[in-house]
Coordinates of C-alpha atoms and ligand atoms in Angstrom, one line a residue:
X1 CA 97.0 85.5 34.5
X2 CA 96.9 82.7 31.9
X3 CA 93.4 82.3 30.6
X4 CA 91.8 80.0 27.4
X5 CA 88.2 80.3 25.9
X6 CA 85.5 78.5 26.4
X7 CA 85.9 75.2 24.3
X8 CA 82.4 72.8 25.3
X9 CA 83.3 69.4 25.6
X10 CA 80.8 66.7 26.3
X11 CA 82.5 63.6 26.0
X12 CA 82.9 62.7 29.9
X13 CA 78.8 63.4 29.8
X14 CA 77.8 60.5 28.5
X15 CA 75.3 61.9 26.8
X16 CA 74.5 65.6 25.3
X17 CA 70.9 67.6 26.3
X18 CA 70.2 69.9 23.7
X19 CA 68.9 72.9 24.2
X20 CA 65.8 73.9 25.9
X21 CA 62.5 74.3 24.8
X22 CA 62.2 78.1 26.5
X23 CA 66.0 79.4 24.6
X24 CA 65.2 77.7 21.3
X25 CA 61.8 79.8 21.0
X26 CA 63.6 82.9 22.3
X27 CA 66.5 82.4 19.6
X28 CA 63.9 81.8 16.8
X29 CA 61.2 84.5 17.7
X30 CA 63.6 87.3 15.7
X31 CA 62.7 84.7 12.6
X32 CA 58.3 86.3 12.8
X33 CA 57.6 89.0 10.8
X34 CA 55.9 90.5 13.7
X35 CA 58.2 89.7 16.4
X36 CA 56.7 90.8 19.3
X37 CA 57.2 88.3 22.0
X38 CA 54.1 87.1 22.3
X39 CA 53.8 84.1 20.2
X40 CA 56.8 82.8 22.3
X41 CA 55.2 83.5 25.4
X42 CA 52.3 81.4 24.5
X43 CA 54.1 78.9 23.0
X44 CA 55.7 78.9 26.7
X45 CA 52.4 78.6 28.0
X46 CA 51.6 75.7 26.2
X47 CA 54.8 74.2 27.6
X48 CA 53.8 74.9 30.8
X49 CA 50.3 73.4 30.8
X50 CA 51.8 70.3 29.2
X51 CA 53.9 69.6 31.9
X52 CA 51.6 69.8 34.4
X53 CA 49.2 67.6 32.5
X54 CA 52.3 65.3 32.0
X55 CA 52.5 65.0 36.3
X56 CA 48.7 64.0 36.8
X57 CA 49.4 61.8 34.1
X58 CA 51.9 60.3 35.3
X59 CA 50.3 59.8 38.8
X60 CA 46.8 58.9 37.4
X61 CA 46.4 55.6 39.1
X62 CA 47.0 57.0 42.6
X63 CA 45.3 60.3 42.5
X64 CA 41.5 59.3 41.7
X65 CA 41.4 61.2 38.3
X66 CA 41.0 57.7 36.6
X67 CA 37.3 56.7 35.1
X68 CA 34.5 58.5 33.9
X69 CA 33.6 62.0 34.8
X70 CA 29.5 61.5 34.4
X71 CA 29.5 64.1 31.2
X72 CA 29.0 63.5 27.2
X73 CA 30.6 66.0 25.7
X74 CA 29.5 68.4 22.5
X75 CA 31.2 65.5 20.5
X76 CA 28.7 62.9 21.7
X77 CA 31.5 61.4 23.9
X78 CA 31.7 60.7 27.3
X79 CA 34.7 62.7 28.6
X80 CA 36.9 61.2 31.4
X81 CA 38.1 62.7 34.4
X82 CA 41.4 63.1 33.1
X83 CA 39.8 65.0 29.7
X84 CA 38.4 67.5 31.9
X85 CA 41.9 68.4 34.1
X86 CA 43.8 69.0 31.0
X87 CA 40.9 71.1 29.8
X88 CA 41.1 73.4 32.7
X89 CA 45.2 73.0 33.2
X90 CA 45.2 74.2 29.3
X91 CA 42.6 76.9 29.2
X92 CA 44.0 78.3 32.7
X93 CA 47.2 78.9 31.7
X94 CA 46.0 80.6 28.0
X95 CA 43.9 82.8 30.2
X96 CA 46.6 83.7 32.8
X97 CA 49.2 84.1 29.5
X98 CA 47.5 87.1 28.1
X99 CA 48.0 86.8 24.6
X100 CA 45.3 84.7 23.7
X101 CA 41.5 86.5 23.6
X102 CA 40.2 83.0 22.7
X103 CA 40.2 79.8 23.1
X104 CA 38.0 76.6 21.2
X105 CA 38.5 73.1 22.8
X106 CA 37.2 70.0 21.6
X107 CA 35.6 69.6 25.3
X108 CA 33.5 72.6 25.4
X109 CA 30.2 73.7 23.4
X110 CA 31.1 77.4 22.8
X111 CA 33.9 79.5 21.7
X112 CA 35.6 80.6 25.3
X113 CA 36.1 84.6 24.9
X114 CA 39.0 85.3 27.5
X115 CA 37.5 88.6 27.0
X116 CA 41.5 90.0 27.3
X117 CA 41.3 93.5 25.0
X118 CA 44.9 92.9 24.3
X119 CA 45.3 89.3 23.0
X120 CA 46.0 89.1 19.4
X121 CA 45.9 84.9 19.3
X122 CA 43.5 82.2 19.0
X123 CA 43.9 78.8 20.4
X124 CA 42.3 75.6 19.1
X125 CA 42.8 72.8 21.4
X126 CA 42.2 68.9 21.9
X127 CA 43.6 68.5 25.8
X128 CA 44.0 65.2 25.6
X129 CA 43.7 63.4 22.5
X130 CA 43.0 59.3 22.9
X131 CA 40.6 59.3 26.0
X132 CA 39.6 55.4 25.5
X133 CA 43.2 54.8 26.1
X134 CA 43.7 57.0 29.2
X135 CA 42.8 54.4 32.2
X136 CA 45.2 51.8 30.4
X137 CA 48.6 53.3 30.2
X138 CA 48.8 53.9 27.1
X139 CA 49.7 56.9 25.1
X140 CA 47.5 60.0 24.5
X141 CA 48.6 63.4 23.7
X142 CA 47.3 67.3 23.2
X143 CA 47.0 69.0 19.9
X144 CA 47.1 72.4 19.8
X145 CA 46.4 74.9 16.9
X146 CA 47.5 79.2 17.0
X147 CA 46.0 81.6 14.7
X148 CA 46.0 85.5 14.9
X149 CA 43.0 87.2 15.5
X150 CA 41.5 88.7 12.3
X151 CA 39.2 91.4 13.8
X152 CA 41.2 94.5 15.9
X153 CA 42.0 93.8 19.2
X154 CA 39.9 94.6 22.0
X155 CA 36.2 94.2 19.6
X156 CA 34.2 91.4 20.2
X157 CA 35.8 88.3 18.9
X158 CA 33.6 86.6 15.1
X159 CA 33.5 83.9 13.6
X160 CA 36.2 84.8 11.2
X161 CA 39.0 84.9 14.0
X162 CA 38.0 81.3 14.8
X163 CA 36.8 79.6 11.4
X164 CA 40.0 80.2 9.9
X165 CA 41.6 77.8 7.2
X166 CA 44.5 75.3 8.3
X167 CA 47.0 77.6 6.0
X168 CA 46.5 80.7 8.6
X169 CA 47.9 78.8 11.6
X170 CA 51.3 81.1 13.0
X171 CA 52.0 77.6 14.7
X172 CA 50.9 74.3 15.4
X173 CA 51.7 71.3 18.2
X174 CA 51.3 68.2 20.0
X175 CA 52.1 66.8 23.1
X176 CA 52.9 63.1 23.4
X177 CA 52.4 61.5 26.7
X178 CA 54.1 58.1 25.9
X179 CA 57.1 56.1 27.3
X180 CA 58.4 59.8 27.6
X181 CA 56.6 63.4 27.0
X182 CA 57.1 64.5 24.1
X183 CA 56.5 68.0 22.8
X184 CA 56.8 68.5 18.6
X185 CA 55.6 71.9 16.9
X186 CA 56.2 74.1 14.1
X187 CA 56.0 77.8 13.5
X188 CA 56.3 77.0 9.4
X189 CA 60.0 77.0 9.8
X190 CA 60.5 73.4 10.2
X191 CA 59.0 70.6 12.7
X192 CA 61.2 70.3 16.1
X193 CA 60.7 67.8 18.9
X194 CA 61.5 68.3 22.3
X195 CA 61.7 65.9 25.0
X196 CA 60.6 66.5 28.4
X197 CA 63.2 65.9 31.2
X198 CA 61.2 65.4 34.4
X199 CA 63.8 65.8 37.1
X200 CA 65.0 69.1 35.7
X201 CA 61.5 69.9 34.7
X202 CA 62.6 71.3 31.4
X203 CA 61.7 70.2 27.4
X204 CA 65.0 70.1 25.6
X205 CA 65.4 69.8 21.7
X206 CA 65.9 65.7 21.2
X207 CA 64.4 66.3 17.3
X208 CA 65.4 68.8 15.2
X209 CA 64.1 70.0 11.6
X210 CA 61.8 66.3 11.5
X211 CA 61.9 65.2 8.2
X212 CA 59.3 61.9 7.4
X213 CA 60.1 59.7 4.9
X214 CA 58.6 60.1 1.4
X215 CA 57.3 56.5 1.8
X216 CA 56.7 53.8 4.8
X217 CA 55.8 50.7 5.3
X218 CA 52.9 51.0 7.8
X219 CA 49.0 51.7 7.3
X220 CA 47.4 52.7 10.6
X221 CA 43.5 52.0 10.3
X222 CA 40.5 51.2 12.8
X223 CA 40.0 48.1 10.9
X224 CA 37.0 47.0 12.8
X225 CA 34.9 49.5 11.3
X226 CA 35.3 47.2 7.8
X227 CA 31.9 47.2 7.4
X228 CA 31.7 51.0 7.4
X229 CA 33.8 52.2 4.5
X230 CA 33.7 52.0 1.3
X231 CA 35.0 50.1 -1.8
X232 CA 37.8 52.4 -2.4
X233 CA 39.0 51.9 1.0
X234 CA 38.7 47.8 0.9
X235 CA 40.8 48.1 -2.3
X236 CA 43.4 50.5 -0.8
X237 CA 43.8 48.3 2.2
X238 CA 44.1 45.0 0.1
X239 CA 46.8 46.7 -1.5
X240 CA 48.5 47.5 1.4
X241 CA 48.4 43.8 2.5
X242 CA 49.5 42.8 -1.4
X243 CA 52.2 45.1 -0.4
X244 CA 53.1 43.5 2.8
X245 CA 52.6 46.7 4.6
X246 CA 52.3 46.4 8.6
X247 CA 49.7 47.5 10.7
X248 CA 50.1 49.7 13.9
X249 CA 47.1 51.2 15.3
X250 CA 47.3 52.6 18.5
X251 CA 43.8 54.3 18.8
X252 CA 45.4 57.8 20.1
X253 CA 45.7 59.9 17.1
X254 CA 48.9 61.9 18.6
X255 CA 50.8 58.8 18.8
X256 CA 49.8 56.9 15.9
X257 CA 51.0 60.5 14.2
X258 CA 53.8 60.2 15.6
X259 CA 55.0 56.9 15.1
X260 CA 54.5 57.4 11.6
X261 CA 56.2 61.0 11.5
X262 CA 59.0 59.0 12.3
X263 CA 59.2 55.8 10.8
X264 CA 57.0 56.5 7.3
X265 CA 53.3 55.3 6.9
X266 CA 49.6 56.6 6.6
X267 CA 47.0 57.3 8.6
X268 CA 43.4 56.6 7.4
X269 CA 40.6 57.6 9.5
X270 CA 37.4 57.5 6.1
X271 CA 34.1 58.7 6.5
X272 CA 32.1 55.8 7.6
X273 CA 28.4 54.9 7.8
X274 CA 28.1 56.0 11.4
X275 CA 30.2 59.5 10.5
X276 CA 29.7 60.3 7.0
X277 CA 32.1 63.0 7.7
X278 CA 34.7 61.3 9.4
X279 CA 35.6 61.7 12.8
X280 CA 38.5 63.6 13.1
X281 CA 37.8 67.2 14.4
X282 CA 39.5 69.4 11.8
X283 CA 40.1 72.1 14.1
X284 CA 41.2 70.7 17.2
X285 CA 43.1 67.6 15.1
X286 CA 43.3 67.3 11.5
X287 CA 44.8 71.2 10.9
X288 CA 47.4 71.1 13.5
X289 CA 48.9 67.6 12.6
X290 CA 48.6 68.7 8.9
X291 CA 50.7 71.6 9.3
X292 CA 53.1 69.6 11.1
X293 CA 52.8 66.8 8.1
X294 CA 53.8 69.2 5.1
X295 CA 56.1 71.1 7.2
X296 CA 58.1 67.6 7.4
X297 CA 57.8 66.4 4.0
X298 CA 54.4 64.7 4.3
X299 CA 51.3 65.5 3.2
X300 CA 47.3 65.4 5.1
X301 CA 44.1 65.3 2.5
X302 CA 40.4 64.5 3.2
X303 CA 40.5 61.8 0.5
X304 CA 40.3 64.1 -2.7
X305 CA 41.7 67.7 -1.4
X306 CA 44.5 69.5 1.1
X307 CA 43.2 69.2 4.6
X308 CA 45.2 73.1 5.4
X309 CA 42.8 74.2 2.3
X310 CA 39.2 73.8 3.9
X311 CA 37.4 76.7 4.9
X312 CA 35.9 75.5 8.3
X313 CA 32.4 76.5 8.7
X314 CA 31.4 75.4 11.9
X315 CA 33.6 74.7 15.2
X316 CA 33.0 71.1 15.5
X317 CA 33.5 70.3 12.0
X318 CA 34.8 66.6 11.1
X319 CA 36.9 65.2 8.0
X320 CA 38.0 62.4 6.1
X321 CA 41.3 62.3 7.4
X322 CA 44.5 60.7 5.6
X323 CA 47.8 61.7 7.0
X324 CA 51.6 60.7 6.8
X325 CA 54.2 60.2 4.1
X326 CA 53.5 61.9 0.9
X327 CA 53.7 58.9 -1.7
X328 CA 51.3 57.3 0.5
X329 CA 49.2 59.7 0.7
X330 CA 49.0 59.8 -3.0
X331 CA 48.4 56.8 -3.3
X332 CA 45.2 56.4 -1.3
X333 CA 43.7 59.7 -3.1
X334 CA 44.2 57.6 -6.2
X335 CA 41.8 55.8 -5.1
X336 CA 39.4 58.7 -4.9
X337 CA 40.2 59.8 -8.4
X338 CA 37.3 58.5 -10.0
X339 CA 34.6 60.0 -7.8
Ligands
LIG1 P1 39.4 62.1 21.6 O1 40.0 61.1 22.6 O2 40.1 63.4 21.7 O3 38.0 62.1 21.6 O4 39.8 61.6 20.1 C1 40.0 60.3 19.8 C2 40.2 60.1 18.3 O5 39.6 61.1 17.6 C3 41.6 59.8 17.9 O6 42.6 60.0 18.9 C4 41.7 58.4 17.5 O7 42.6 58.1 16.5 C5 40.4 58.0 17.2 O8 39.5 58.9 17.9 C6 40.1 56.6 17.5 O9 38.8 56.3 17.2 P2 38.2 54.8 17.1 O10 38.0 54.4 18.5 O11 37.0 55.1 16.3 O12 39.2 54.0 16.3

């Protein structure tokens, strides 16, 4: 019998789907030093929880998990229903995983100790970044931080294993809930982007090895908070308008990342009057997107040094936060210069 090799063709497709999120971790995990499995398996589980976050999502306005839930959180915020289900949807499937022994969210008080003997990861977590934005339709995310566990497996988990610097994340995420879900991560390898393919119910690579440009046009700033920041801050945003820089500000950190991951600009979130630390939660926010900022050519500083650089020392710890393409970023820690 005649036979030919395989040869793919996709020209009477239409259109190519790359691969999916579940063989593109399996084909890089041989890239870890310490190869195990087990980082891929939670990077799955992160997958997993994001899709089903993605449905209720999706479905928001018809399910009653719109509104208020009645609770302030740690932060001083008043979570939404919708903050609380992808707290649980997240933290479940990092429990039922069983590589993680713990897990810090931006929704809860304490550290959570899965109390699993055999976990050798940490999980920092914002379930769903952008919660003013949730009952309007308009685009939130999760950010997601992994770090090994310093002390052995099995002891009690310390402070160490969770107040560890950006620098010792194994890998770092986000999930975009926009026009379409988006999931984007790095292992230190490179930033990929993977879009999310509801019918088939699959991420597949749409992105790969991100690279932001070195400068943008865009400056993405709460300006209404004017009155709150200082003189280096008016004269860095004058210069932007001198510039003729535009202004996008979405109000869903995720996105706003995002949008200028892709297209060039800075993100500003100072320290103001009312937070004198900034607002941005360096564990749950600022370290994940940072890692994904350098790892794409960009850069992330609290106003003077490298956000991946700061030794955390407590869990709900804020920062300055200035994030985006590198000759911007430069730019505004000029600024700084003389403090
Ligand atoms: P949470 O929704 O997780 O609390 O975070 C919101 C956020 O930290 C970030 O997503 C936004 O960029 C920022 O707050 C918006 O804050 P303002 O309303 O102060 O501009």
């Amino acid at each position: 019998m005649k036979t030919k090799p395989y040869k793919q063709d996709n020209s009477a497709l239409g259109y190519n789907v790359g691969v999916t999120l579940d063989r593109f971790i399996k084909s890089h995990q041989s890239h870890f030093a310490y190869a195990t499995g087990e980082l891929s398996q939670l990077l799955r589980d992160i997958a997993l929880a994001a899709k089903i976050v993605s449905r209720e999502i999706s479905r928001a306005g018809l399910s009653q998990v719109t509104g208020a839930y009645g609770n302030v959180n740690i932060q001083g915020e008043e979570q939404q229903k919708l903050d609380v289900v992808a707290d649980i949807r997240f933290t479940r499937a990092l429990t039922k995983g069983g590589e993680v022994c713990a897990v810090v969210s931006e929704e809860e008080d304490e550290v959570i100790d899965l109390h699993n003997s055999k976990g050798k990861y940490v999980v920092a977590i914002d379930p769903l970044d952008g919660s003013s934005n949730i009952d309007v339709n308009v685009s939130i995310g999760t950010i997601f931080s992994i770090y090994r566990r310093i002390t052995p497996t099995g002891s009690p988990i310390q402070a160490e294993d969770i107040l560890q610097k950006g620098t010792d994340q194994v890998a770092a995420g986000y999930v975009l809930y926009g026009s379409s879900t988006m999931l984007v991560y790095t292992t230190g390898m490179g930033v990929n982007g993977f879009t999310y393919e509801r019918s088939l119910g699959e991420f597949f690579l749409s992105h790969s090895q991100m690279k932001t440009p070195q400068v943008g046009n865009i400056y993405t700033i709460n300006e209404g908070l004017h009155r709150e920041l200082d003189e280096n801050i008016h004269s860095y945003l004058l210069q932007c308008k001198e510039r003729g820089y535009t202004a996008r500000y979405i109000g869903s950190l995720v996105a706003d990342f995002h949008r200028n991951l892709l297209k060039g600009g800075i993100y500003l979130y100072p320290a103001t009057k009312k937070n004198p630390q900034g607002k941005i939660r360096l564990l749950y926010e600022a370290n994940a997107l940072a890692f994904i900022a350098e790892q794409s050519g960009g850069l992330a500083t609290d106003g003077k040094k490298r956000i991946l650089d700061i030794v955390p020392s407590e869990l709900h710890q804020r920062t300055p936060f200035y994030i985006g393409s590198e000759s911007m970023v430069k730019d505004v820690s000029s600024f700084y210069l003389d403090l």
